[in-house]
Amino acid sequence: MGAVALEQAELIHGGVAGSLGAWRPLRPMFLDRDHYTEVGRISARLMRLALDACRRRAATAGELRAALGVPADDVKLLVCDEPLDDGLLVAARPDIVYRCGVPCFVEFNIDGALGGTLQVDLLAERFLDVCRSVAGGENIHRPGSAVDARFAAIRASLRLPEGSRLAIPVFRNGAAPGLEDPQAFLAWLEPMCESGRRHGLDTVACLMDQLTAEAEDSTLMLDGRRVDAVFRLFLSFDQPSGTGLDALVRAVRARRVAMHTSEATWLLSDKTILAWLWQDRHLLPVPDRDLIERHIPWTALFPGEDDGQDVPSKLLERQSELVLKPVGGYGGSGVVLGPEVSRDEWHSALIDARAEGRHILQRHVVPDRLKLDFVDLSTGAVESADVPFVLGPYLFDGEPSGVLVRHGVPGGGPVLNAHHGAVMSTALVVER
């Protein structure tokens, strides 16, 4: 496969946004069908347990925000009296690393603002074509389309009638590498709009500031026409204030527009909940307790300055075992890997985290590695490397559909995120 993939590297990776640098893999990851199914089952159960942990502490989105300590300005689109019901589990993507072959869930994104679905679909289709051109590939398949599964879930979960107008606003901050230019972002979203139309929705991408709200009743409008629903691919706290975002906030709070997904789901992605699962495991049936202890690395809340204590010396002694993370961060921002920094840097990070508050400590997982051949698209050079990787299976309405794989590159760093130089790739499923 490698020789053919090398010849077609530009065709395979061309036009796929989301990765910095020039290194690209010459093959995808391959997953056994049974393992793919099992990872989906574990993901769905852990997602349910995360929601249950929140329900033990809150009944509404507003109560959950308070329990988590999330500032109100971080969730401008939150409807505080929204109940914590099962509909919040409509979209998710965990971040999974492997240790000795065991999947370890280091984060769990239970939110609709999940990037990568279009990249996953494009790469899976292109890599599958290469596989089949080389050896037939009868036993190799692509998972179901993540994009199509996403739009099926949007229409079903929001109960949108045929022809409903769905807007996808592009945003300024947090866009994937290669999509920083708004016009490039709009063009990139067109295949997603086509999927929305196939699912019976009048789907259109727009600039955020094209959205307006009627003065009388806060009905959301785009180009003089009512918007029935918004597909939110952004986090409101990340975006600069503007007329479009302000209009969307008014429309959502007035319940004049549906949104996939509500910002209550962003609260479910807070890493505090992983610590709650460890705190609560003694309350759970044995199978669920075992599932948490096997698949979620030990996670605990890191106390803030208001507890009146210094940084415990045991945290300095356990530096090589721990990772420090902000609970509301994403994209690898603010993550400090104990084994990768000096003692002084670790101590300083702990002090800063105590001052800022809202951090967790998590057991560091020494990741299994994946052996891949890479091509440098700028020079044509080929190099092999054993790289760490993160598996991100998408779940829509509880069913797995497509897999985002982020992995390192030759000479890459330890934080596996597209904004930190990791490559976005995908996985194909193998029938044994």
Short mmCIF file of C-alpha atoms in Angstrom, two decimals, residues 193-426:
data_model
loop_
_atom_site.label_atom_id
_atom_site.label_comp_id
_atom_site.label_asym_id
_atom_site.label_seq_id
_atom_site.Cartn_x
_atom_site.Cartn_y
_atom_site.Cartn_z
CA CYS A 193 -24.43 21.70 3.80
CA GLU A 194 -25.03 19.15 1.05
CA SER A 195 -25.41 16.42 3.67
CA GLY A 196 -27.91 18.58 5.55
CA ARG A 197 -29.91 19.00 2.34
CA ARG A 198 -29.87 15.25 1.74
CA HIS A 199 -31.49 14.94 5.17
CA GLY A 200 -34.29 17.30 4.21
CA LEU A 201 -32.93 20.50 5.75
CA ASP A 202 -32.42 23.81 3.96
CA THR A 203 -28.82 24.06 5.14
CA VAL A 204 -26.61 27.10 4.61
CA ALA A 205 -23.24 28.22 5.99
CA CYS A 206 -22.92 31.89 6.87
CA LEU A 207 -20.71 34.43 8.57
CA MET A 208 -21.61 34.88 12.22
CA ASP A 209 -22.43 38.55 11.74
CA GLN A 210 -24.92 37.77 8.98
CA LEU A 211 -27.29 36.57 11.70
CA THR A 212 -29.82 39.11 13.01
CA ALA A 213 -32.69 38.97 15.49
CA GLU A 214 -36.09 40.56 15.08
CA ALA A 215 -36.56 43.38 17.59
CA GLU A 216 -40.13 42.35 18.46
CA ASP A 217 -39.73 38.67 19.35
CA SER A 218 -36.00 37.82 18.83
CA THR A 219 -36.71 35.52 15.86
CA LEU A 220 -33.33 34.64 14.29
CA MET A 221 -32.97 35.79 10.68
CA LEU A 222 -30.49 35.23 7.87
CA ASP A 223 -30.74 37.19 4.61
CA GLY A 224 -34.30 38.20 5.44
CA ARG A 225 -35.50 34.65 6.13
CA ARG A 226 -36.23 32.93 9.43
CA VAL A 227 -33.69 30.44 10.77
CA ASP A 228 -35.30 27.40 12.41
CA ALA A 229 -32.12 25.87 13.85
CA VAL A 230 -28.42 26.59 14.26
CA PHE A 231 -25.65 24.01 14.06
CA ARG A 232 -23.17 25.30 16.64
CA LEU A 233 -19.58 24.37 15.82
CA PHE A 234 -18.07 26.93 18.21
CA LEU A 235 -17.87 27.79 21.90
CA SER A 236 -19.47 31.10 22.76
CA PHE A 237 -16.85 32.13 25.32
CA ASP A 238 -14.17 31.91 22.62
CA GLN A 239 -15.85 34.31 20.22
CA PRO A 240 -15.59 38.10 20.24
CA SER A 241 -18.83 39.91 20.90
CA GLY A 242 -20.61 41.02 17.75
CA THR A 243 -24.03 41.61 16.28
CA GLY A 244 -24.39 38.04 15.04
CA LEU A 245 -23.45 36.35 18.29
CA ASP A 246 -25.61 38.82 20.25
CA ALA A 247 -28.55 38.02 17.96
CA LEU A 248 -28.05 34.30 18.47
CA VAL A 249 -27.88 34.72 22.26
CA ARG A 250 -31.17 36.65 22.25
CA ALA A 251 -32.89 34.12 20.00
CA VAL A 252 -31.71 31.11 22.03
CA ARG A 253 -32.69 32.62 25.37
CA ALA A 254 -36.11 33.58 23.94
CA ARG A 255 -36.46 30.01 22.63
CA ARG A 256 -37.00 31.33 19.12
CA VAL A 257 -34.44 29.02 17.52
CA ALA A 258 -33.34 25.43 18.11
CA MET A 259 -29.63 24.71 18.46
CA HIS A 260 -27.48 21.62 17.98
CA THR A 261 -26.28 21.26 20.57
CA SER A 262 -27.33 23.43 23.49
CA GLU A 263 -24.48 24.78 25.58
CA ALA A 264 -25.57 22.48 28.38
CA THR A 265 -23.66 19.79 26.48
CA TRP A 266 -20.47 21.85 26.75
CA LEU A 267 -20.88 21.64 30.52
CA LEU A 268 -20.98 17.84 30.20
CA SER A 269 -17.52 18.01 28.61
CA ASP A 270 -16.02 19.66 31.71
CA LYS A 271 -13.16 17.49 32.96
CA THR A 272 -14.42 17.94 36.52
CA ILE A 273 -16.92 15.21 35.66
CA LEU A 274 -14.14 12.65 35.22
CA ALA A 275 -13.12 13.42 38.82
CA TRP A 276 -16.77 13.06 39.90
CA LEU A 277 -16.88 9.61 38.31
CA TRP A 278 -13.90 8.56 40.42
CA GLN A 279 -15.45 10.15 43.51
CA ASP A 280 -18.77 8.37 42.97
CA ARG A 281 -17.60 4.96 41.84
CA HIS A 282 -18.40 3.35 45.21
CA LEU A 283 -22.09 4.26 44.56
CA LEU A 284 -22.21 2.29 41.32
CA PRO A 285 -22.82 -1.36 40.45
CA VAL A 286 -19.63 -3.40 40.24
CA PRO A 287 -19.55 -3.55 36.40
CA ASP A 288 -19.75 0.24 36.15
CA ARG A 289 -17.16 0.73 38.89
CA ASP A 290 -14.83 -1.67 37.09
CA LEU A 291 -15.43 0.14 33.81
CA ILE A 292 -14.37 3.47 35.33
CA GLU A 293 -11.29 2.07 37.05
CA ARG A 294 -10.16 0.21 33.93
CA HIS A 295 -10.85 2.82 31.28
CA ILE A 296 -10.63 6.26 32.94
CA PRO A 297 -7.22 7.16 34.38
CA TRP A 298 -7.37 8.21 38.04
CA THR A 299 -8.63 11.80 38.06
CA ALA A 300 -9.05 14.23 40.97
CA LEU A 301 -9.90 17.90 41.42
CA PHE A 302 -6.88 20.08 42.09
CA PRO A 303 -7.69 22.38 45.04
CA GLY A 304 -7.59 26.13 44.62
CA GLU A 305 -6.01 28.75 46.87
CA ASP A 306 -9.10 29.07 49.02
CA ASP A 307 -8.33 25.79 50.81
CA GLY A 308 -5.52 27.58 52.68
CA GLN A 309 -2.83 24.97 52.00
CA ASP A 310 0.42 25.01 50.07
CA VAL A 311 1.01 22.74 47.10
CA PRO A 312 1.33 19.28 48.72
CA SER A 313 4.83 17.87 48.54
CA LYS A 314 3.45 14.54 47.33
CA LEU A 315 2.39 16.23 44.09
CA LEU A 316 5.98 17.28 43.52
CA GLU A 317 7.17 13.76 44.26
CA ARG A 318 4.60 12.23 41.88
CA GLN A 319 5.43 14.57 39.00
CA SER A 320 6.36 11.74 36.62
CA GLU A 321 2.95 10.09 37.18
CA LEU A 322 0.65 13.08 36.67
CA VAL A 323 -0.87 15.43 34.14
CA LEU A 324 -2.31 18.83 35.08
CA LYS A 325 -5.28 20.06 33.02
CA PRO A 326 -7.64 23.03 33.10
CA VAL A 327 -11.14 21.56 33.40
CA GLY A 328 -12.73 23.72 30.71
CA GLY A 329 -9.91 23.81 28.19
CA TYR A 330 -9.76 22.22 24.78
CA GLY A 331 -7.22 21.78 22.01
CA GLY A 332 -4.47 20.85 24.46
CA SER A 333 -4.39 24.40 25.84
CA GLY A 334 -2.92 24.61 29.32
CA VAL A 335 -2.14 20.88 29.62
CA VAL A 336 1.11 20.19 31.49
CA LEU A 337 2.55 16.68 31.26
CA GLY A 338 4.57 16.02 34.40
CA PRO A 339 7.11 13.70 32.74
CA GLU A 340 7.78 16.23 29.96
CA VAL A 341 8.75 19.28 32.07
CA SER A 342 11.41 20.16 34.62
CA ARG A 343 10.75 20.09 38.36
CA ASP A 344 10.72 23.90 38.48
CA GLU A 345 8.24 24.08 35.60
CA TRP A 346 5.98 21.53 37.28
CA HIS A 347 6.06 23.39 40.59
CA SER A 348 5.31 26.68 38.84
CA ALA A 349 2.41 25.11 36.91
CA LEU A 350 0.90 23.80 40.15
CA ILE A 351 1.16 27.20 41.81
CA ASP A 352 -0.44 28.91 38.81
CA ALA A 353 -3.23 26.32 38.71
CA ARG A 354 -4.00 26.88 42.40
CA ALA A 355 -4.27 30.61 41.75
CA GLU A 356 -6.50 30.18 38.70
CA GLY A 357 -8.65 27.35 40.09
CA ARG A 358 -10.65 24.81 38.05
CA HIS A 359 -7.95 22.25 37.28
CA ILE A 360 -7.69 18.49 37.59
CA LEU A 361 -4.85 16.10 38.13
CA GLN A 362 -4.92 12.90 36.12
CA ARG A 363 -2.71 9.84 36.07
CA HIS A 364 -0.36 10.10 33.12
CA VAL A 365 -0.90 7.34 30.59
CA VAL A 366 2.27 6.24 28.84
CA PRO A 367 0.76 5.74 25.39
CA ASP A 368 1.15 2.82 23.07
CA ARG A 369 2.64 3.84 19.75
CA LEU A 370 1.69 3.35 16.13
CA LYS A 371 4.33 2.64 13.49
CA LEU A 372 3.66 4.71 10.38
CA ASP A 373 5.42 5.85 7.23
CA PHE A 374 5.15 9.57 6.54
CA VAL A 375 5.74 11.73 3.49
CA ASP A 376 6.78 15.35 3.64
CA LEU A 377 4.45 16.92 1.08
CA SER A 378 6.82 19.85 0.56
CA THR A 379 9.91 17.78 -0.28
CA GLY A 380 8.71 14.25 -1.01
CA ALA A 381 10.94 12.84 1.75
CA VAL A 382 9.69 9.64 3.42
CA GLU A 383 10.36 8.71 7.03
CA SER A 384 9.12 5.99 9.40
CA ALA A 385 8.27 6.79 13.00
CA ASP A 386 6.63 5.19 16.04
CA VAL A 387 4.19 7.89 17.08
CA PRO A 388 1.71 8.34 19.94
CA PHE A 389 -1.92 8.62 18.91
CA VAL A 390 -5.37 9.55 20.19
CA LEU A 391 -8.47 7.71 19.01
CA GLY A 392 -11.67 9.75 18.76
CA PRO A 393 -14.73 7.70 17.77
CA TYR A 394 -17.76 9.85 17.00
CA LEU A 395 -21.08 8.88 18.59
CA PHE A 396 -24.31 10.28 17.26
CA ASP A 397 -27.49 9.18 19.04
CA GLY A 398 -25.29 6.70 20.93
CA GLU A 399 -24.01 4.88 17.83
CA PRO A 400 -20.37 5.02 16.63
CA SER A 401 -19.88 6.52 13.19
CA GLY A 402 -16.41 7.37 11.98
CA VAL A 403 -13.14 7.73 13.88
CA LEU A 404 -10.87 10.72 14.19
CA VAL A 405 -7.26 9.73 14.76
CA ARG A 406 -4.73 12.33 15.82
CA HIS A 407 -1.15 11.24 15.94
CA GLY A 408 2.33 12.61 16.15
CA VAL A 409 4.74 13.12 13.28
CA PRO A 410 8.51 12.65 13.00
CA GLY A 411 10.08 14.99 15.52
CA GLY A 412 6.66 16.03 16.90
CA GLY A 413 5.79 17.07 20.44
CA PRO A 414 3.87 15.21 23.16
CA VAL A 415 0.54 17.12 23.02
CA LEU A 416 -1.63 15.48 20.37
CA ASN A 417 -3.79 18.25 19.01
CA ALA A 418 -4.02 19.81 15.55
CA HIS A 419 -3.06 23.22 16.96
CA HIS A 420 0.09 21.65 18.46
CA GLY A 421 1.30 19.97 15.26
CA ALA A 422 -0.48 16.62 15.43
CA VAL A 423 -1.93 15.26 12.19
CA MET A 424 -5.66 14.59 11.79
CA SER A 425 -6.23 11.20 10.19
CA THR A 426 -8.76 8.39 10.34
#
